[in-house]
Short mmCIF file of C-alpha atoms and ligand atoms in Angstrom, two decimals:
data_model
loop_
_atom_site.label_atom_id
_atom_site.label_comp_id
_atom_site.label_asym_id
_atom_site.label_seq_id
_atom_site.Cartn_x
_atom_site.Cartn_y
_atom_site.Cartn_z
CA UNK W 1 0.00 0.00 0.00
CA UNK W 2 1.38 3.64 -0.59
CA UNK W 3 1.46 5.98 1.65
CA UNK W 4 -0.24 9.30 0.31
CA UNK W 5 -1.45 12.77 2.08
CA UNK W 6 -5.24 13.50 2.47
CA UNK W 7 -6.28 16.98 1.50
CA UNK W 8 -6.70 18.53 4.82
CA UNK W 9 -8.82 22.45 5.34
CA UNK W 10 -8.67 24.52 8.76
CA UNK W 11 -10.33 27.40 9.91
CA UNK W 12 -9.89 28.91 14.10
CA UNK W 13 -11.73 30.96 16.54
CA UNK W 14 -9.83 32.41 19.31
CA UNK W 15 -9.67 29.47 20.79
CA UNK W 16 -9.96 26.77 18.81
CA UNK W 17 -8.79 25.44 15.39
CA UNK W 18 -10.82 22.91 13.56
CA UNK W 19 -8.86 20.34 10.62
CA UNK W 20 -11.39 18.90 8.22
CA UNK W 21 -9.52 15.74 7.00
CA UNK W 22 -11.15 14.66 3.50
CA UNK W 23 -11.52 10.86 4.09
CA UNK W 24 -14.37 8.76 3.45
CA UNK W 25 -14.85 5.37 5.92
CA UNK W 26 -11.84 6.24 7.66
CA UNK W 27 -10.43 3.61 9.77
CA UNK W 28 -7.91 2.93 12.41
CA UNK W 29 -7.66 6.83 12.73
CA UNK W 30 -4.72 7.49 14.85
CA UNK W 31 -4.16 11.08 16.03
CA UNK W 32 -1.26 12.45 18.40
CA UNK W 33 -0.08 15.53 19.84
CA UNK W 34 3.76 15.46 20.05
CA UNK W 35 5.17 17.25 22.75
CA UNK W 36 7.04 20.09 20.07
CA UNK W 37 3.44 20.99 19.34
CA UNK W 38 3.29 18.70 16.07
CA UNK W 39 -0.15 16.86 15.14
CA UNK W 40 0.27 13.55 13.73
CA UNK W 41 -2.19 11.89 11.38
CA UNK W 42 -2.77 8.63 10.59
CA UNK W 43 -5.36 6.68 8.83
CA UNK W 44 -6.58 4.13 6.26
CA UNK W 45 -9.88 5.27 4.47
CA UNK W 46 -10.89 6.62 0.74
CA UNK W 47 -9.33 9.49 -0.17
CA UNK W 48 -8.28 11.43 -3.32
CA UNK W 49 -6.13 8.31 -4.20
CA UNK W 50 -8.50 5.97 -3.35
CA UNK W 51 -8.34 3.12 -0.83
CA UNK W 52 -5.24 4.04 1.11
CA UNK W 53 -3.04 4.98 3.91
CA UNK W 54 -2.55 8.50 4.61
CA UNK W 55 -0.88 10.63 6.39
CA UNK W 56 0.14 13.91 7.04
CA UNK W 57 1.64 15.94 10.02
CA UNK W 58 1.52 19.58 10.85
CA UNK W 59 3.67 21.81 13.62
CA UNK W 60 1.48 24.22 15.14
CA UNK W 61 2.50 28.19 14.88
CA UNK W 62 1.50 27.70 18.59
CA UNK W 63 1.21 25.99 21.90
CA UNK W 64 -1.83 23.92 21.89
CA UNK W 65 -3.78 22.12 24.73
CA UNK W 66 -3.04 18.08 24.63
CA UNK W 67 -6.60 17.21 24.01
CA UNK W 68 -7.81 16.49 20.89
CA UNK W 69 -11.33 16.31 19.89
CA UNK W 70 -12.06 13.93 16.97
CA UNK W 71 -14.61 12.70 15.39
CA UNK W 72 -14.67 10.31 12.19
CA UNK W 73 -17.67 10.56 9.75
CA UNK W 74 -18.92 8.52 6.59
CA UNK W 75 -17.21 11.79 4.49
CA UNK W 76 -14.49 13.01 6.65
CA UNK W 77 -12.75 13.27 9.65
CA UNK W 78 -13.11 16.20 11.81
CA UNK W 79 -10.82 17.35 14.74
CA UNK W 80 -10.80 19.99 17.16
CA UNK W 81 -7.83 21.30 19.50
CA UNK W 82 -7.56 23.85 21.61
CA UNK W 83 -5.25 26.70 21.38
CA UNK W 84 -3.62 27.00 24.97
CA UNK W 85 -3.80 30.42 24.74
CA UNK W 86 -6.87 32.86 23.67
CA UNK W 87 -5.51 34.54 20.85
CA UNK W 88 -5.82 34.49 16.36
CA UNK W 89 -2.73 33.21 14.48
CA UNK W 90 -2.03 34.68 11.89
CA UNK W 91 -1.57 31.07 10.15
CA UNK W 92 -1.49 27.24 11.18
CA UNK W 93 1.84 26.20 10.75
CA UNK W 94 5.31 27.17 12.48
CA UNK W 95 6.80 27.18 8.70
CA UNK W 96 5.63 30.12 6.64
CA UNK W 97 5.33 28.52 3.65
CA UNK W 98 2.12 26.54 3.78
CA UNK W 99 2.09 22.88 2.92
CA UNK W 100 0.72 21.87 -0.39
CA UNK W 101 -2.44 19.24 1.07
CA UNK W 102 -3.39 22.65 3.28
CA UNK W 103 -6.64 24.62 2.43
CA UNK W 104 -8.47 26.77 4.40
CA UNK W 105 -12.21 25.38 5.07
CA UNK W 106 -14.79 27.95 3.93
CA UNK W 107 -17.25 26.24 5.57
CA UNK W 108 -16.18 27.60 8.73
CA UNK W 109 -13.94 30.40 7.58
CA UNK W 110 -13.78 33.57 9.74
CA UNK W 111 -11.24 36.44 9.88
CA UNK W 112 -10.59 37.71 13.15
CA UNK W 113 -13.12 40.41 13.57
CA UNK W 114 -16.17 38.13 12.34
CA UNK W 115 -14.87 36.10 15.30
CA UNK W 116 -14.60 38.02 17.54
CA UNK W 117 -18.01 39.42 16.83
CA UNK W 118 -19.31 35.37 16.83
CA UNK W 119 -17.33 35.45 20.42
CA UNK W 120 -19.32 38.34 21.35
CA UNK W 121 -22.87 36.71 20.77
CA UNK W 122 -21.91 33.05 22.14
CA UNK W 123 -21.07 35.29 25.58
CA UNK W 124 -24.39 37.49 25.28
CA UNK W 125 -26.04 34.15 24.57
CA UNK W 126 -24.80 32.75 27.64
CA UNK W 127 -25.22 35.55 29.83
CA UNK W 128 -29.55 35.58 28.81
CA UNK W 129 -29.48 32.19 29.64
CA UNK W 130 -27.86 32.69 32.90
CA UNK W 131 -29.88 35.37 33.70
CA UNK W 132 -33.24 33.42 32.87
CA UNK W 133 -32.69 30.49 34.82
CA UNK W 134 -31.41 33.21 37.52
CA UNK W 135 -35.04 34.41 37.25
CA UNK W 136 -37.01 31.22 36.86
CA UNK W 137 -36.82 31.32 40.76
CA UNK W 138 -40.22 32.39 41.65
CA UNK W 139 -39.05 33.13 45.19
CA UNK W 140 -36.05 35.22 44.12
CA UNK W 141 -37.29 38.49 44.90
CA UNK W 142 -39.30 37.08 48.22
CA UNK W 143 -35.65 36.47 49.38
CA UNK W 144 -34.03 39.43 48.34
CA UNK W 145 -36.57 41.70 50.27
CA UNK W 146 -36.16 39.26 53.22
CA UNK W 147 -32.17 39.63 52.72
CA UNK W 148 -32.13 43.12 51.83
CA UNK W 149 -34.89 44.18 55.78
CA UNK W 150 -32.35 41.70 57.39
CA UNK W 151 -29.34 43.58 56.56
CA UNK W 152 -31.05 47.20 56.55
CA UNK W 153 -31.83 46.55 60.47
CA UNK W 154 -28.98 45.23 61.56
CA UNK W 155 -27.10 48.31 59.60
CA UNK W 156 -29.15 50.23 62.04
CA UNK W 157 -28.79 47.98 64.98
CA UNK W 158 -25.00 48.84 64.76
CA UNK W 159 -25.12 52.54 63.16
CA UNK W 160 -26.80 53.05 67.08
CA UNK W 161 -24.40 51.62 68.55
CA UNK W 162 -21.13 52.73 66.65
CA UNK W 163 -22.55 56.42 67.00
CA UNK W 164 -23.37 56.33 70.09
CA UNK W 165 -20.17 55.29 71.46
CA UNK W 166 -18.07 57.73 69.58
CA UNK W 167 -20.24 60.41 70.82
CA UNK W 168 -20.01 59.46 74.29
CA UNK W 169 -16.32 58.86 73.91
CA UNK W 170 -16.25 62.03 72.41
CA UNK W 171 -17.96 63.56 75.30
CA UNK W 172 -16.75 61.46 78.56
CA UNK W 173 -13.54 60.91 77.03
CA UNK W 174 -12.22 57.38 79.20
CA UNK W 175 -14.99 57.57 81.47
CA UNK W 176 -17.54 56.37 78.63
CA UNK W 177 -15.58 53.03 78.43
CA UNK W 178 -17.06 51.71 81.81
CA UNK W 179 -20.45 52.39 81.06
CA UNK W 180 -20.88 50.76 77.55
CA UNK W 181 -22.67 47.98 78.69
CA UNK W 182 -25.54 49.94 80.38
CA UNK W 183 -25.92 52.10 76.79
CA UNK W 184 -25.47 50.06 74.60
CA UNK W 185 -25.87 46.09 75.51
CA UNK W 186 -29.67 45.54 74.65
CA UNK W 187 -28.85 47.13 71.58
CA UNK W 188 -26.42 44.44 71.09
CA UNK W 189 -28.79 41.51 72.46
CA UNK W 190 -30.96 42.44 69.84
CA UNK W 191 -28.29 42.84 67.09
CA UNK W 192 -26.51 39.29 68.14
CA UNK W 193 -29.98 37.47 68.56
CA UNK W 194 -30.94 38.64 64.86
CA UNK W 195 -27.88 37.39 63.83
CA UNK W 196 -28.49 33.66 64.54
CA UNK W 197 -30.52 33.95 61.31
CA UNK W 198 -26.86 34.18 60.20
CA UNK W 199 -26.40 30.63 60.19
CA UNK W 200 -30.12 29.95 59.22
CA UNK W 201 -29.61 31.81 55.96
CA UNK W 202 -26.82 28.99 54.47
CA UNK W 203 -29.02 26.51 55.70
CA UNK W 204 -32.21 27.71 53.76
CA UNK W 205 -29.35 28.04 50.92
CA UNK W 206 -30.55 32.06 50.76
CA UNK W 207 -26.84 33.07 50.95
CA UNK W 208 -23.57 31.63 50.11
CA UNK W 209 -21.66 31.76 53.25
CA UNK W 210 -20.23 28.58 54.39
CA UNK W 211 -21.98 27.44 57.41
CA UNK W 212 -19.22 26.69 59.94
CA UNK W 213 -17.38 30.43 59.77
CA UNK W 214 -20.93 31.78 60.41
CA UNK W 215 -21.62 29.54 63.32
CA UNK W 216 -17.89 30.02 65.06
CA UNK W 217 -18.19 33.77 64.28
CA UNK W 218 -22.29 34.13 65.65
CA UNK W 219 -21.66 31.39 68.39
CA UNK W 220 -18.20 32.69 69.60
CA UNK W 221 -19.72 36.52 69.99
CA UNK W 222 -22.78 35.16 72.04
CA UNK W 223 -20.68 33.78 74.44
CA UNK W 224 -18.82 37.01 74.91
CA UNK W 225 -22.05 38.90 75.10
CA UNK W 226 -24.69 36.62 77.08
CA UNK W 227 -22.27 34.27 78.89
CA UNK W 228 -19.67 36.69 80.00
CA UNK W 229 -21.09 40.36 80.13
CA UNK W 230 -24.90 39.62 80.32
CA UNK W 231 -24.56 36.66 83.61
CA UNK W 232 -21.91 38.30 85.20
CA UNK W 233 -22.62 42.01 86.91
CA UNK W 234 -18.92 42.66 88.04
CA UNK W 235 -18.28 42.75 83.74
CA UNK W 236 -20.52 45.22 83.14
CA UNK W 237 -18.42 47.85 83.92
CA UNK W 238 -15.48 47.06 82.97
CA UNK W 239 -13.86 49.12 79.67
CA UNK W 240 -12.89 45.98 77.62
CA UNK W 241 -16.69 45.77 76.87
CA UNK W 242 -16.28 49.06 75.18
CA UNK W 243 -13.36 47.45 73.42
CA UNK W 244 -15.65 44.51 72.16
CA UNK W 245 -18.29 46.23 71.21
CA UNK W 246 -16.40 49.03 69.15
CA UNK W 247 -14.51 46.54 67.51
CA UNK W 248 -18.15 44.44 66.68
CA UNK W 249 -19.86 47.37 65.10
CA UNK W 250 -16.81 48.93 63.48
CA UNK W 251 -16.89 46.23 60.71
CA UNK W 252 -20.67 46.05 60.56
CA UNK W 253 -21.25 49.08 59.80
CA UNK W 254 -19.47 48.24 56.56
CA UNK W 255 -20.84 44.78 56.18
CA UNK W 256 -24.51 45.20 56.51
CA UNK W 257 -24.19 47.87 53.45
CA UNK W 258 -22.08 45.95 51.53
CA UNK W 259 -24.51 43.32 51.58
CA UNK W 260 -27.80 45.55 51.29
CA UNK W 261 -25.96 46.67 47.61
CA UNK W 262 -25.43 43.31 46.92
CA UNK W 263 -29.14 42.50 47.30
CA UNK W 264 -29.97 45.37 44.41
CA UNK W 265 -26.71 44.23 42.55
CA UNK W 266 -24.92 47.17 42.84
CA UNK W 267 -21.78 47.65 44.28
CA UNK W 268 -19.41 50.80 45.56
CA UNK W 269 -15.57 49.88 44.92
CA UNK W 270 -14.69 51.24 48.45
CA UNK W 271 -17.41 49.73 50.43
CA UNK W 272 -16.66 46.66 49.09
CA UNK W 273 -12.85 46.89 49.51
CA UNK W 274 -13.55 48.19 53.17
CA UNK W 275 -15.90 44.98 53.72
CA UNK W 276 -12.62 42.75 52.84
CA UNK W 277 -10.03 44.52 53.88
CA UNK W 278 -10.72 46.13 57.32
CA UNK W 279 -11.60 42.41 59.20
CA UNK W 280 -7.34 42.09 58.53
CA UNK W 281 -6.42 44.53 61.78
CA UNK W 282 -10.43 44.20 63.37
CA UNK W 283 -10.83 40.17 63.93
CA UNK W 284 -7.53 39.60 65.40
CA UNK W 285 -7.70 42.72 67.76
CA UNK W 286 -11.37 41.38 68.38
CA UNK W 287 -10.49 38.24 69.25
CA UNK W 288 -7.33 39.57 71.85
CA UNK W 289 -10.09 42.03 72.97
CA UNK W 290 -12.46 38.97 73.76
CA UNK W 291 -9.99 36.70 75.38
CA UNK W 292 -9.12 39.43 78.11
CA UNK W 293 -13.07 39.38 78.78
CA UNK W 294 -12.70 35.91 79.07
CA UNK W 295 -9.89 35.73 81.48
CA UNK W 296 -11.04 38.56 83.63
CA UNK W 297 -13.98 36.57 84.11
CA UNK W 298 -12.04 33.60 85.46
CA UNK W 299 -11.67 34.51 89.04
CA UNK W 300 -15.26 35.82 89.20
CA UNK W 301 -16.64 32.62 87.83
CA UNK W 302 -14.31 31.03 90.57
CA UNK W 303 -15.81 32.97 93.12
CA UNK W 304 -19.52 32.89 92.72
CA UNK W 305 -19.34 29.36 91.55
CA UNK W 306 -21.90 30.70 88.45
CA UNK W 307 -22.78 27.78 85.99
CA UNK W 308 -20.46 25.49 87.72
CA UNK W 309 -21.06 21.55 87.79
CA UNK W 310 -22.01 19.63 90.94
CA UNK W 311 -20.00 16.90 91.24
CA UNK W 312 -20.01 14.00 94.11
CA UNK W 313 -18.94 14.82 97.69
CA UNK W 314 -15.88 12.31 97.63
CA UNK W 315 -14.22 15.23 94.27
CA UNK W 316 -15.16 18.23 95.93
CA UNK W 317 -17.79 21.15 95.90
CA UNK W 318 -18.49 21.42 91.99
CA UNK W 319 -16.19 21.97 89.18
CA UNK W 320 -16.04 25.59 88.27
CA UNK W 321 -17.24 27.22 85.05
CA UNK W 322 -13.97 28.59 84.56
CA UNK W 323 -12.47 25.39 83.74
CA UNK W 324 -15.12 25.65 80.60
CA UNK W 325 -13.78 28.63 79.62
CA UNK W 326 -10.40 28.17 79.75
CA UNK W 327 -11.40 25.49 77.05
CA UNK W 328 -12.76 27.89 75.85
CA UNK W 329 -10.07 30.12 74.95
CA UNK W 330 -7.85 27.49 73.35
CA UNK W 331 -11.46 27.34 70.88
CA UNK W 332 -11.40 30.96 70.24
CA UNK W 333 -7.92 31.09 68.93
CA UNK W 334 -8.96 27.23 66.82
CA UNK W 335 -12.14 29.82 65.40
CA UNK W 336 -9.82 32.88 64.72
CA UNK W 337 -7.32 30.79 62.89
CA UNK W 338 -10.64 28.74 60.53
CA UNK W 339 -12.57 32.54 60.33
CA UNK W 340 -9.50 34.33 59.24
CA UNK W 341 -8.52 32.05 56.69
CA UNK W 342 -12.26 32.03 55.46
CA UNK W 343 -12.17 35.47 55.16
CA UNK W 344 -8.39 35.45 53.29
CA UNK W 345 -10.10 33.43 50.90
CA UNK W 346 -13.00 35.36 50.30
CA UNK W 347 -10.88 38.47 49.91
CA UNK W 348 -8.67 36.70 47.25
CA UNK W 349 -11.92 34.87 45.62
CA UNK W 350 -13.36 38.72 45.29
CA UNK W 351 -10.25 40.48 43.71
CA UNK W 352 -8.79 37.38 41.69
CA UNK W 353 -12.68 37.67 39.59
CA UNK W 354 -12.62 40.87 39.89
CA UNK W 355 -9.20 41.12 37.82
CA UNK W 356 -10.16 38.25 35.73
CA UNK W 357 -13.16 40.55 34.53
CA UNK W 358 -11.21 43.35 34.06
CA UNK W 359 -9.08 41.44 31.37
C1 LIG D 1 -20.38 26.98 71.93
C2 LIG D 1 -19.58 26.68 70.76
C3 LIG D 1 -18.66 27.82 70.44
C4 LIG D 1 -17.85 27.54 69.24
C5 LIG D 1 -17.07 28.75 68.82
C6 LIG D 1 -15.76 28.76 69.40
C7 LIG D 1 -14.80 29.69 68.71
C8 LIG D 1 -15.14 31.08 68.84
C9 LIG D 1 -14.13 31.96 68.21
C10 LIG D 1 -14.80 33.17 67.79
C11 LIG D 1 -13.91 34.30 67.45
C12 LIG D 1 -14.81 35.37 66.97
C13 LIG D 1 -14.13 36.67 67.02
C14 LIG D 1 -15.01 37.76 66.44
O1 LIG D 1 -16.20 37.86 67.18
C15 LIG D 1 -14.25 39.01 66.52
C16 LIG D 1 -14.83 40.06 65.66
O2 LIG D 1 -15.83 39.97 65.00
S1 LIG D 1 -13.89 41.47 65.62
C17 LIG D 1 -14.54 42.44 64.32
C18 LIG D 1 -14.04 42.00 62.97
N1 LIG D 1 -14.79 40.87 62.52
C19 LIG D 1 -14.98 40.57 61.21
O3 LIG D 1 -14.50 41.23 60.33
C20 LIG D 1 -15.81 39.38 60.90
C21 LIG D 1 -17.14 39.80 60.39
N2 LIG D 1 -17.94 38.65 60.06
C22 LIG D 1 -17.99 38.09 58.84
O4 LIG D 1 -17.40 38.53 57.90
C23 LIG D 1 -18.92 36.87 58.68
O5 LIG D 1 -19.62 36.69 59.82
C24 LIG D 1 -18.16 35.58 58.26
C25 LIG D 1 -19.09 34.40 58.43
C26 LIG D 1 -16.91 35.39 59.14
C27 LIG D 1 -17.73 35.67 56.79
O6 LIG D 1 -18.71 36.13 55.98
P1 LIG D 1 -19.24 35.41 54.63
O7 LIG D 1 -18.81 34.00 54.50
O8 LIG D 1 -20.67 35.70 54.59
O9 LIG D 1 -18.46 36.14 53.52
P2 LIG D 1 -19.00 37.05 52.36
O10 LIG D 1 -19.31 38.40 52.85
O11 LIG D 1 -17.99 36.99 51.27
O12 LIG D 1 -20.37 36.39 51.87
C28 LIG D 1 -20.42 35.27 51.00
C29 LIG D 1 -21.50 35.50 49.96
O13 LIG D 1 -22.78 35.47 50.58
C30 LIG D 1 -23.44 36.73 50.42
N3 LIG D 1 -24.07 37.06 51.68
C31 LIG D 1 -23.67 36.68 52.90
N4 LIG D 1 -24.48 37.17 53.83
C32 LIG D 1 -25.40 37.91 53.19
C33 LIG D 1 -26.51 38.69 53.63
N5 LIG D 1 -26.82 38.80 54.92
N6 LIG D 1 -27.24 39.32 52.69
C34 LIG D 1 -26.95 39.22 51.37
N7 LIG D 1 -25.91 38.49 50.90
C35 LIG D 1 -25.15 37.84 51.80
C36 LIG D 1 -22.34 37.72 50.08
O14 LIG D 1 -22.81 38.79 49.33
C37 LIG D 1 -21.40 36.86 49.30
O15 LIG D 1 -21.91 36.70 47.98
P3 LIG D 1 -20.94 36.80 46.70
O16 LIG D 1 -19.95 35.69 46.88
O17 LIG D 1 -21.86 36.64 45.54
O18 LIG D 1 -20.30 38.15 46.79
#
């Protein structure tokens, strides 16, 4: 048998290139990428020389992906590979001179502006259907209003608060840290007991937060606030509640808004960067700020035996809710490290597809 070239037409898209391979009944088609970017062909089938072998190979002007897409038909065989990078050629082949079996395929001919305007339609295409199944959800707007009252009070909730303290610090200077807790804590009982919806939301699947960072970050604060200020009288007054508290509402003043916007798809560059940038010097001083609540309510806990556990006369009086805590400050640095990667990842999640649209 000789071994003879088929007649072989391309055409490309940005990202593709397409070889129509004229063969009829084509059999024992084998097709490789070599790894200097060269496309072998090999086949038996009926060609311009009749029954045959044939072959031909072709170096690529350009790195292609390894995966080739063939598919052999009574007429021809057609094959599809993907340019590694989005960008025209301005021919197939590495050599300039163009090899004599090579045609281009008018069939699916396009210069780089009809293209480009084909690329254009595929995406507007894709974006109408993406937006109609978007708003095939019959509930969609139900939860948007719901998202949008959710976030709009608890924006208020902590506007109160946030003002409020400045303005008494700005008045009482030092002296407005002791009395925080008498201003502003049922405020904050309100604020934090709306926010176990928080972890409800994921759960309904209304938002896309990942369940576990809500729950540390709603759990962990309701502790602080309930457990530790709210049970014990002798925390009240002390001025790391002011410290808690400022550092609480300082970041949701910006979240709450951020998230309002996002309910009416709209967004303001700064708001958003505040909302993922400002939780970087805010959680960790939050945290420190919490864990010196915690341990100043050690010895009180200790002493007025609060919450503590009976246990039988032979182990002694009861086993103080202290020893809890303690536990519980080894979990609050376990929740700072999970909450502040979370929100590392959201950050770089938010600008990498941000830059990615920008392209
Ligand atoms: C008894 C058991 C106890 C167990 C716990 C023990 C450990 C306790 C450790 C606790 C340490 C806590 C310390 C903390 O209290 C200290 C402080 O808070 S200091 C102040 C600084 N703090 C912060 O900056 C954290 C603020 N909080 C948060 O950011 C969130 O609560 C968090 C869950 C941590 C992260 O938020 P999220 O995952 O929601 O990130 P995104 O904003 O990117 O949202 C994801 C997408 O969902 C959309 N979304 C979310 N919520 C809403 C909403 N309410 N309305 C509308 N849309 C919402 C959002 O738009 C995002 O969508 P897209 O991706 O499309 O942009």
């Amino acid at each position: 048998m000789q071994i003879l070239t088929p007649h072989v037409y391309w055409a490309q898209r940005h990202g593709e290139i397409f070889l129509r391979v004229e063969l009829s009944d084509a059999t024992n088609v084998d097709i490789r990428l070599m790894e200097d970017n060269t496309l072998q062909f090999r086949a038996q089938g009926h060609g311009a020389k009749g029954d045959n072998q044939y072959e031909f190979s072709l170096e690529f002007l350009e790195p292609v992906k390894p995966e080739i897409h063939q598919k052999s038909t009574q007429r021809q065989v057609d094959i599809k590979i993907k340019k590694r990078e989005e960008r025209w050629w301005q021919r197939l082949t590495l050599r300039e001179k163009k090899p004599v079996f090579l045609g281009p395929d008018f069939d699916r001919w396009l210069d780089e502006s009809d293209a480009e305007m084909e690329l254009q339609a595929k995406e507007k295409i894709n974006k109408i259907s993406v937006e109609s199944r978007v708003r095939k959800d019959p509930y969609l707007g139900l939860k948007k209003g719901y998202l949008f009252m959710y976030n709009l009070v608890q924006f208020l909730g902590f506007s109160w608060i946030f003002v409020n303290m400045t303005v008494r610090l700005f008045i009482l200077g030092q002296d407005s840290f002791y009395d925080t807790f008498h201003t502003a804590a049922d405020m904050m009982y309100f604020c934090q007991m709306m926010a176990v919806l928080e972890v409800i939301n994921p759960l309904l699947g209304l938002v896309k937060t990942k369940f576990f960072p809500a729950m540390i970050q709603v759990a962990g604060r309701n502790v602080i606030l309930f457990v530790i200020f709210g049970s014990l009288e002798e925390m009240q007054n002390k001025a790391v509640v002011f410290f808690v508290f400022y550092l609480w509402s300082t970041i949701e003043i910006f979240r709450y808004p951020f998230y309002m916007l996002a309910c009416i798809d709209t967004e303001w560059k700064l708001l958003t960067w505040l909302r993922y940038s400002l939780w970087i010097p805010l959680y960790p001083l939050g945290v420190v700020a919490e864990a010196v609540a915690v341990i100043q309510s050690l010895p009180i806990f200790d002493e007025t035996r609060l919450f503590s556990i009976p246990l039988p006369s032979v182990l002694g009086r009861s086993l103080s809710f202290s020893y809890t805590l303690q536990l519980y400050l080894v979990l609050m640095f376990l929740g700072l490290f999970i909450n502040f990667r979370h929100l590392y990842k959201q950050r770089r999640r938010r600008y990498r597809s941000r830059k990615k649209k920008v392209q």
